[in-house]
Amino acid sequence: MDEEIPLYVQRNGQELRWKMTVEGDGPWRLRLESSDGVEATATGDNVFEALRAMRPGLTSKGVAVCCHGARVDVRPSGLSASHGAWMVYVLRLWRPPTVRDLVPTFGYCPAELTGSPEEQDAYWEKHLKSRKNWFNFINPVWWIYLLTASWGRPKRLGLRHTSRRHSDTPTPLDDTS
């Protein structure tokens, strides 16, 4: 499977749109290309791990990747990782992750929220430690959130949605006469 994904990066304080090519079906191979040519390549068991392997080389060139996979507070679930890690969970220290916390790995994210793989590992350890806190089991707010978090619709990812029922333009009808 080969797929080209537009990916935003920050270089010298300026956001640029580059092209990420994803090749394979495990191990996954990523190739990041700018208008000047290939900037970096990496291989991993899933796209999240390949992106983590790619980022230190980009940081040394002064390039920051602006996508959810580079955020400090994200991690794929085991199931997601086994299927390529195309989606990651945004982790919060005070509550368990739910479906509403899923974001695309290569979706746009401001550079201020991104960090190094080491910062991701440190946040992951902090998250695991907070999950073992005994207070979570007696905190009623935590239980209410856990039990009601899946109600409703998932977050929209900045896509504009218009229903055909509420559209101002009439839909053409098939006139067979």
Coordinates of N, CA and C in Angstrom, one line a residue:
M1 N 0.8 -1.2 0.0 CA 0.0 0.0 0.0 C 0.9 1.2 0.0
D2 N 0.7 2.1 -1.0 CA 1.4 3.4 -1.0 C 0.4 4.5 -0.9
E3 N 0.7 5.4 0.0 CA -0.3 6.6 0.1 C 0.5 7.8 0.3
E4 N 0.1 8.9 -0.3 CA 0.7 10.2 -0.2 C -0.2 11.1 0.7
I5 N 0.4 11.7 1.7 CA -0.4 12.5 2.7 C 0.2 13.9 2.8
P6 N -0.5 14.9 2.6 CA 0.0 16.3 2.9 C 0.3 16.4 4.4
L7 N 1.5 16.9 4.7 CA 1.9 17.0 6.1 C 2.5 18.4 6.3
Y8 N 2.1 19.1 7.3 CA 2.6 20.4 7.6 C 3.8 20.3 8.6
V9 N 4.8 21.1 8.3 CA 6.0 21.1 9.1 C 6.3 22.6 9.4
Q10 N 7.1 22.8 10.4 CA 7.6 24.2 10.7 C 9.1 24.2 10.6
R11 N 9.5 25.2 9.8 CA 11.0 25.4 9.6 C 11.2 26.9 9.6
N12 N 12.1 27.3 10.5 CA 12.5 28.7 10.7 C 11.2 29.6 11.0
G13 N 10.4 29.0 11.8 CA 9.2 29.7 12.3 C 8.1 29.8 11.2
Q14 N 8.2 29.2 10.1 CA 7.3 29.2 9.0 C 6.7 27.8 8.8
E15 N 5.3 27.8 8.6 CA 4.7 26.5 8.4 C 4.7 26.2 6.9
L16 N 5.2 25.1 6.5 CA 5.3 24.6 5.1 C 4.5 23.3 4.9
R17 N 4.0 23.1 3.7 CA 3.3 21.9 3.4 C 4.2 21.0 2.6
W18 N 4.5 19.8 3.2 CA 5.3 18.9 2.5 C 4.5 17.6 2.2
K19 N 5.1 16.6 1.6 CA 4.4 15.4 1.2 C 5.0 14.2 2.0
M20 N 4.2 13.5 2.7 CA 4.6 12.2 3.4 C 4.1 11.1 2.5
T21 N 5.0 10.2 2.2 CA 4.6 9.0 1.5 C 4.7 7.8 2.4
V22 N 3.7 7.0 2.5 CA 3.6 5.8 3.4 C 3.6 4.6 2.5
E23 N 4.6 3.7 2.7 CA 4.8 2.5 1.9 C 4.8 1.3 2.8
G24 N 4.2 0.2 2.2 CA 4.2 -1.0 3.0 C 2.9 -1.3 3.7
D25 N 3.0 -2.4 4.4 CA 1.8 -2.8 5.2 C 2.3 -3.5 6.5
G26 N 3.5 -3.2 6.8 CA 4.2 -3.7 8.0 C 5.4 -4.5 7.6
P27 N 6.6 -4.1 7.8 CA 7.0 -2.8 8.4 C 6.6 -1.7 7.5
W28 N 6.3 -0.6 8.1 CA 5.9 0.6 7.4 C 7.1 1.5 7.1
R29 N 7.1 2.1 5.9 CA 8.2 3.0 5.6 C 7.7 4.3 5.2
L30 N 8.2 5.4 5.9 CA 7.8 6.8 5.7 C 8.9 7.5 4.9
R31 N 8.4 8.4 4.0 CA 9.4 9.2 3.3 C 8.8 10.6 3.3
L32 N 9.5 11.6 3.8 CA 9.0 13.0 3.9 C 9.8 13.8 2.8
E33 N 9.0 14.4 1.9 CA 9.6 15.1 0.8 C 9.2 16.6 0.9
S34 N 10.2 17.5 0.7 CA 9.9 18.9 0.5 C 10.1 19.3 -1.0
S35 N 9.9 20.5 -1.3 CA 10.1 21.0 -2.7 C 11.6 20.8 -3.1
D36 N 12.5 20.7 -2.1 CA 13.9 20.5 -2.4 C 14.3 19.1 -2.6
G37 N 13.4 18.1 -2.2 CA 13.8 16.7 -2.4 C 13.4 16.0 -1.1
V38 N 13.9 14.8 -0.9 CA 13.6 13.9 0.2 C 14.4 14.5 1.4
E39 N 13.6 14.7 2.5 CA 14.2 15.3 3.7 C 14.6 14.2 4.7
A40 N 13.7 13.1 4.8 CA 13.9 12.1 5.8 C 13.1 10.8 5.4
T41 N 13.7 9.7 5.9 CA 13.0 8.4 5.7 C 13.1 7.7 7.0
A42 N 12.1 6.8 7.3 CA 12.2 6.0 8.5 C 11.3 4.7 8.3
T43 N 11.6 3.7 9.1 CA 10.8 2.5 9.0 C 10.4 2.1 10.5
G44 N 9.2 1.5 10.6 CA 8.8 1.1 11.9 C 7.7 0.0 11.8
D45 N 7.3 -0.5 13.0 CA 6.3 -1.6 13.0 C 4.9 -1.0 12.7
N46 N 4.7 0.3 12.9 CA 3.5 1.0 12.5 C 3.9 2.5 12.2
V47 N 2.9 3.2 11.7 CA 3.3 4.6 11.2 C 3.7 5.5 12.4
F48 N 3.1 5.3 13.6 CA 3.4 6.1 14.7 C 4.9 5.8 15.1
E49 N 5.3 4.6 15.2 CA 6.7 4.3 15.5 C 7.7 4.8 14.4
A50 N 7.3 4.7 13.2 CA 8.1 5.2 12.1 C 8.3 6.7 12.2
L51 N 7.2 7.4 12.5 CA 7.2 8.8 12.7 C 8.1 9.2 13.8
R52 N 8.1 8.4 14.9 CA 8.9 8.7 16.1 C 10.4 8.5 15.7
A53 N 10.7 7.5 14.9 CA 12.1 7.3 14.4 C 12.6 8.4 13.5
M54 N 11.7 9.0 12.7 CA 12.0 10.0 11.8 C 12.3 11.4 12.4
R55 N 11.6 11.7 13.5 CA 11.6 13.0 14.1 C 13.0 13.5 14.6
P56 N 13.8 12.7 15.3 CA 15.1 13.2 15.7 C 16.0 13.8 14.6
G57 N 16.0 13.1 13.4 CA 16.8 13.6 12.3 C 16.2 14.9 11.7
L58 N 14.9 15.1 11.8 CA 14.3 16.3 11.3 C 14.6 17.5 12.3
T59 N 14.6 17.2 13.6 CA 14.9 18.2 14.6 C 16.3 18.7 14.5
S60 N 17.3 17.9 14.1 CA 18.6 18.3 13.9 C 18.7 19.3 12.7
K61 N 17.8 19.2 11.8 CA 17.7 20.1 10.6 C 16.9 21.3 10.9
G62 N 16.3 21.5 12.1 CA 15.5 22.6 12.4 C 14.1 22.5 11.9
V63 N 13.6 21.3 11.7 CA 12.2 21.0 11.2 C 11.4 20.4 12.3
A64 N 10.2 20.9 12.5 CA 9.3 20.3 13.5 C 8.0 19.8 12.7
V65 N 7.6 18.6 12.9 CA 6.5 18.0 12.3 C 5.2 18.5 13.0
C66 N 4.2 19.0 12.3 CA 3.0 19.5 12.9 C 1.9 18.6 12.6
C67 N 1.9 17.4 13.3 CA 0.8 16.5 13.2 C 0.6 15.8 14.6
H68 N -0.6 15.2 14.7 CA -0.9 14.6 16.0 C 0.0 13.6 16.5
G69 N 0.6 12.8 15.6 CA 1.6 11.8 15.9 C 2.8 12.3 16.6
A70 N 3.1 13.7 16.5 CA 4.2 14.3 17.1 C 3.9 15.0 18.4
R71 N 2.6 15.0 18.8 CA 2.2 15.6 20.1 C 2.8 14.8 21.2
V72 N 3.0 15.5 22.3 CA 3.6 14.9 23.5 C 2.6 14.0 24.2
D73 N 1.3 14.4 24.1 CA 0.3 13.7 24.9 C -0.5 12.7 24.1
V74 N 0.1 12.0 23.1 CA -0.7 11.0 22.3 C 0.0 9.6 22.4
R75 N -0.7 8.6 22.1 CA -0.2 7.2 22.1 C -1.3 6.4 21.4
P76 N -0.9 5.4 20.5 CA -1.9 4.5 19.9 C -2.3 3.4 20.9
S77 N -3.4 2.9 20.8 CA -3.8 1.7 21.6 C -3.1 0.5 21.0
G78 N -3.2 -0.6 21.7 CA -2.6 -1.8 21.2 C -3.3 -2.3 19.9
L79 N -4.6 -2.2 19.8 CA -5.3 -2.6 18.6 C -5.0 -1.7 17.5
S80 N -4.9 -0.4 17.7 CA -4.6 0.6 16.7 C -3.1 0.3 16.2
A81 N -2.2 0.1 17.1 CA -0.8 -0.2 16.7 C -0.7 -1.4 15.8
S82 N -1.5 -2.4 16.1 CA -1.5 -3.7 15.4 C -2.0 -3.5 14.0
H83 N -2.8 -2.4 13.7 CA -3.4 -2.2 12.4 C -2.7 -1.0 11.8
G84 N -1.5 -0.6 12.2 CA -0.8 0.5 11.5 C -0.7 1.8 12.3
A85 N -1.5 1.9 13.4 CA -1.5 3.1 14.2 C -1.9 4.4 13.4
W86 N -2.9 4.3 12.6 CA -3.3 5.5 11.8 C -4.1 6.4 12.7
M87 N -4.6 6.0 13.8 CA -5.3 6.8 14.8 C -4.5 6.7 16.2
V88 N -4.5 7.8 16.9 CA -3.9 7.8 18.2 C -4.8 8.5 19.2
Y89 N -4.6 8.1 20.5 CA -5.4 8.7 21.5 C -4.7 9.9 22.1
V90 N -5.5 11.0 22.3 CA -5.0 12.2 23.1 C -5.2 11.8 24.6
L91 N -4.2 11.7 25.3 CA -4.2 11.3 26.7 C -4.4 12.4 27.7
R92 N -5.2 12.3 28.7 CA -5.4 13.3 29.7 C -5.1 12.6 31.1
L93 N -4.4 13.3 31.9 CA -4.0 12.7 33.2 C -5.2 12.4 34.1
W94 N -6.3 13.1 34.0 CA -7.3 13.0 35.0 C -8.5 12.1 34.5
R95 N -8.4 11.6 33.3 CA -9.5 10.8 32.9 C -9.1 9.7 31.9
P96 N -9.8 8.6 31.8 CA -9.4 7.6 30.8 C -9.7 8.0 29.4
P97 N -8.9 7.6 28.4 CA -9.2 7.9 27.0 C -10.5 7.2 26.5
T98 N -11.2 7.8 25.6 CA -12.4 7.2 25.0 C -12.3 7.5 23.5
V99 N -13.3 7.0 22.8 CA -13.4 7.2 21.4 C -13.3 8.6 20.9
R100 N -13.9 9.5 21.8 CA -13.8 10.9 21.5 C -12.4 11.5 21.5
D101 N -11.5 10.8 22.1 CA -10.1 11.3 22.1 C -9.2 10.8 21.0
L102 N -9.8 10.0 20.0 CA -9.1 9.5 18.9 C -8.9 10.6 17.8
V103 N -7.7 10.8 17.4 CA -7.3 11.7 16.3 C -6.4 11.0 15.3
P104 N -6.5 11.5 14.0 CA -5.6 10.8 13.0 C -4.1 11.2 13.3
T105 N -3.3 10.2 13.1 CA -1.9 10.3 13.4 C -1.2 11.5 12.6
F106 N -1.6 11.6 11.3 CA -1.1 12.6 10.4 C -1.9 13.8 10.3
G107 N -3.0 14.0 11.2 CA -3.8 15.2 11.2 C -3.0 16.4 11.7
Y108 N -3.4 17.6 11.2 CA -2.7 18.8 11.6 C -2.8 19.1 13.1
C109 N -1.7 19.5 13.6 CA -1.6 19.9 15.1 C -0.6 21.1 15.1
P110 N -0.9 22.1 15.9 CA 0.0 23.3 16.0 C 1.4 22.8 16.6
A111 N 2.4 23.4 16.2 CA 3.8 23.0 16.6 C 4.0 23.2 18.1
E112 N 3.2 24.1 18.7 CA 3.4 24.3 20.2 C 3.0 23.0 21.0
L113 N 2.2 22.2 20.4 CA 1.8 21.0 21.2 C 2.7 19.8 20.9
T114 N 3.6 19.9 20.0 CA 4.5 18.8 19.6 C 5.7 18.7 20.5
G115 N 6.4 17.6 20.5 CA 7.6 17.4 21.3 C 8.5 16.3 20.8
S116 N 9.5 16.0 21.5 CA 10.4 14.9 21.1 C 9.8 13.6 21.5
P117 N 10.4 12.5 20.9 CA 10.0 11.1 21.4 C 10.2 10.9 22.9
E118 N 11.3 11.5 23.4 CA 11.6 11.4 24.8 C 10.5 12.0 25.7
E119 N 10.1 13.2 25.2 CA 9.0 13.9 26.0 C 7.7 13.0 25.9
Q120 N 7.4 12.4 24.7 CA 6.3 11.5 24.6 C 6.4 10.3 25.6
D121 N 7.6 9.7 25.7 CA 7.8 8.6 26.7 C 7.6 9.1 28.1
A122 N 8.1 10.3 28.4 CA 7.9 10.8 29.8 C 6.4 11.0 30.1
Y123 N 5.7 11.6 29.2 CA 4.3 11.8 29.4 C 3.5 10.5 29.5
W124 N 3.9 9.5 28.7 CA 3.3 8.2 28.8 C 3.5 7.6 30.2
E125 N 4.7 7.7 30.7 CA 4.9 7.1 32.1 C 4.1 7.9 33.1
K126 N 4.0 9.2 33.0 CA 3.3 10.0 33.9 C 1.8 9.6 33.8
H127 N 1.3 9.4 32.6 CA -0.1 9.0 32.4 C -0.4 7.6 33.0
L128 N 0.5 6.7 32.8 CA 0.3 5.4 33.4 C 0.3 5.4 34.9
K129 N 1.2 6.3 35.5 CA 1.3 6.4 37.0 C 0.0 7.1 37.5
S130 N -0.6 8.0 36.8 CA -1.8 8.7 37.2 C -3.0 7.7 37.1
R131 N -3.0 6.8 36.2 CA -4.1 5.8 36.0 C -4.1 4.8 37.2
K132 N -3.0 4.6 37.8 CA -2.9 3.7 39.0 C -3.3 4.4 40.3
N133 N -3.5 5.6 40.2 CA -3.9 6.4 41.4 C -5.2 5.8 42.1
W134 N -5.1 5.5 43.3 CA -6.3 4.9 44.0 C -7.5 5.9 44.0
F135 N -7.2 7.2 44.0 CA -8.3 8.2 44.0 C -9.2 8.1 42.8
N136 N -8.7 7.6 41.7 CA -9.6 7.4 40.5 C -10.8 6.4 40.8
F137 N -10.6 5.5 41.7 CA -11.6 4.5 41.9 C -12.7 5.0 42.9
I138 N -12.4 6.0 43.7 CA -13.4 6.6 44.5 C -14.0 7.9 44.1
N139 N -13.4 8.5 43.0 CA -13.8 9.8 42.5 C -15.0 9.6 41.7
P140 N -16.2 10.1 42.1 CA -17.4 10.0 41.3 C -17.4 10.7 40.0
V141 N -16.7 11.8 39.9 CA -16.6 12.5 38.6 C -15.9 11.6 37.6
W142 N -14.8 10.9 38.0 CA -14.1 10.0 37.1 C -15.1 8.9 36.6
W143 N -15.9 8.3 37.4 CA -16.8 7.2 37.0 C -17.9 7.7 36.1
I144 N -18.4 8.9 36.4 CA -19.4 9.5 35.6 C -18.9 9.8 34.2
Y145 N -17.7 10.3 34.1 CA -17.0 10.5 32.8 C -16.8 9.2 32.1
L146 N -16.3 8.2 32.8 CA -16.1 6.9 32.1 C -17.3 6.3 31.6
L147 N -18.4 6.4 32.3 CA -19.7 5.7 31.9 C -20.4 6.5 30.9
T148 N -20.2 7.8 30.8 CA -21.0 8.7 29.8 C -20.2 9.2 28.7
A149 N -18.9 8.9 28.6 CA -18.0 9.5 27.6 C -18.4 9.1 26.2
S150 N -18.9 7.9 26.1 CA -19.2 7.4 24.7 C -20.6 7.8 24.2
W151 N -21.3 8.6 25.0 CA -22.6 9.1 24.6 C -22.4 10.2 23.6
G152 N -23.3 10.3 22.6 CA -23.2 11.4 21.7 C -22.3 11.1 20.5
R153 N -22.0 12.1 19.8 CA -21.2 11.9 18.5 C -19.7 12.2 18.8
P154 N -18.8 11.5 18.0 CA -17.4 11.9 18.1 C -17.2 13.3 17.7
K155 N -16.0 13.8 18.0 CA -15.6 15.2 17.6 C -15.5 15.2 16.1
R156 N -15.9 16.4 15.5 CA -15.6 16.6 14.1 C -14.3 17.2 14.0
L157 N -13.6 16.8 12.9 CA -12.2 17.2 12.8 C -12.0 18.4 11.8
G158 N -12.8 19.4 12.1 CA -12.7 20.6 11.3 C -13.3 20.5 9.9
L159 N -14.0 19.4 9.6 CA -14.6 19.2 8.3 C -16.0 19.9 8.3
R160 N -16.3 20.5 7.3 CA -17.7 21.1 7.2 C -18.7 20.1 6.8
H161 N -19.8 20.0 7.5 CA -20.8 19.0 7.2 C -22.1 19.8 7.0
T162 N -22.7 19.5 5.8 CA -24.0 20.1 5.6 C -24.9 18.9 5.2
S163 N -26.1 18.9 5.8 CA -27.0 17.9 5.5 C -27.8 18.2 4.3
R164 N -28.1 17.2 3.5 CA -28.9 17.4 2.3 C -30.3 17.9 2.6
R165 N -30.8 17.5 3.8 CA -32.2 18.0 4.2 C -32.2 19.5 4.4
H166 N -31.1 20.0 4.9 CA -31.1 21.4 5.3 C -30.4 22.3 4.3
S167 N -30.1 21.7 3.1 CA -29.4 22.5 2.1 C -30.3 23.5 1.4
D168 N -29.8 24.6 1.1 CA -30.5 25.7 0.4 C -30.8 25.4 -1.1
T169 N -29.9 24.6 -1.7 CA -30.0 24.3 -3.1 C -30.9 23.0 -3.2
P170 N -31.9 23.1 -4.1 CA -32.7 21.9 -4.3 C -31.9 20.8 -5.0
T171 N -32.3 19.5 -4.7 CA -31.6 18.4 -5.3 C -32.4 18.1 -6.6
P172 N -31.7 17.8 -7.7 CA -32.5 17.5 -8.9 C -33.2 16.1 -8.8
L173 N -34.4 16.1 -9.3 CA -35.2 14.8 -9.3 C -35.1 14.2 -10.6
D174 N -35.2 12.9 -10.7 CA -35.2 12.2 -11.9 C -36.6 12.3 -12.5
D175 N -36.7 12.9 -13.7 CA -38.0 13.1 -14.3 C -38.1 12.1 -15.5
T176 N -38.8 11.0 -15.3 CA -38.8 10.0 -16.3 C -40.0 10.2 -17.3
S177 N -40.7 11.3 -17.1 CA -41.8 11.5 -18.1 C -41.4 12.2 -19.3

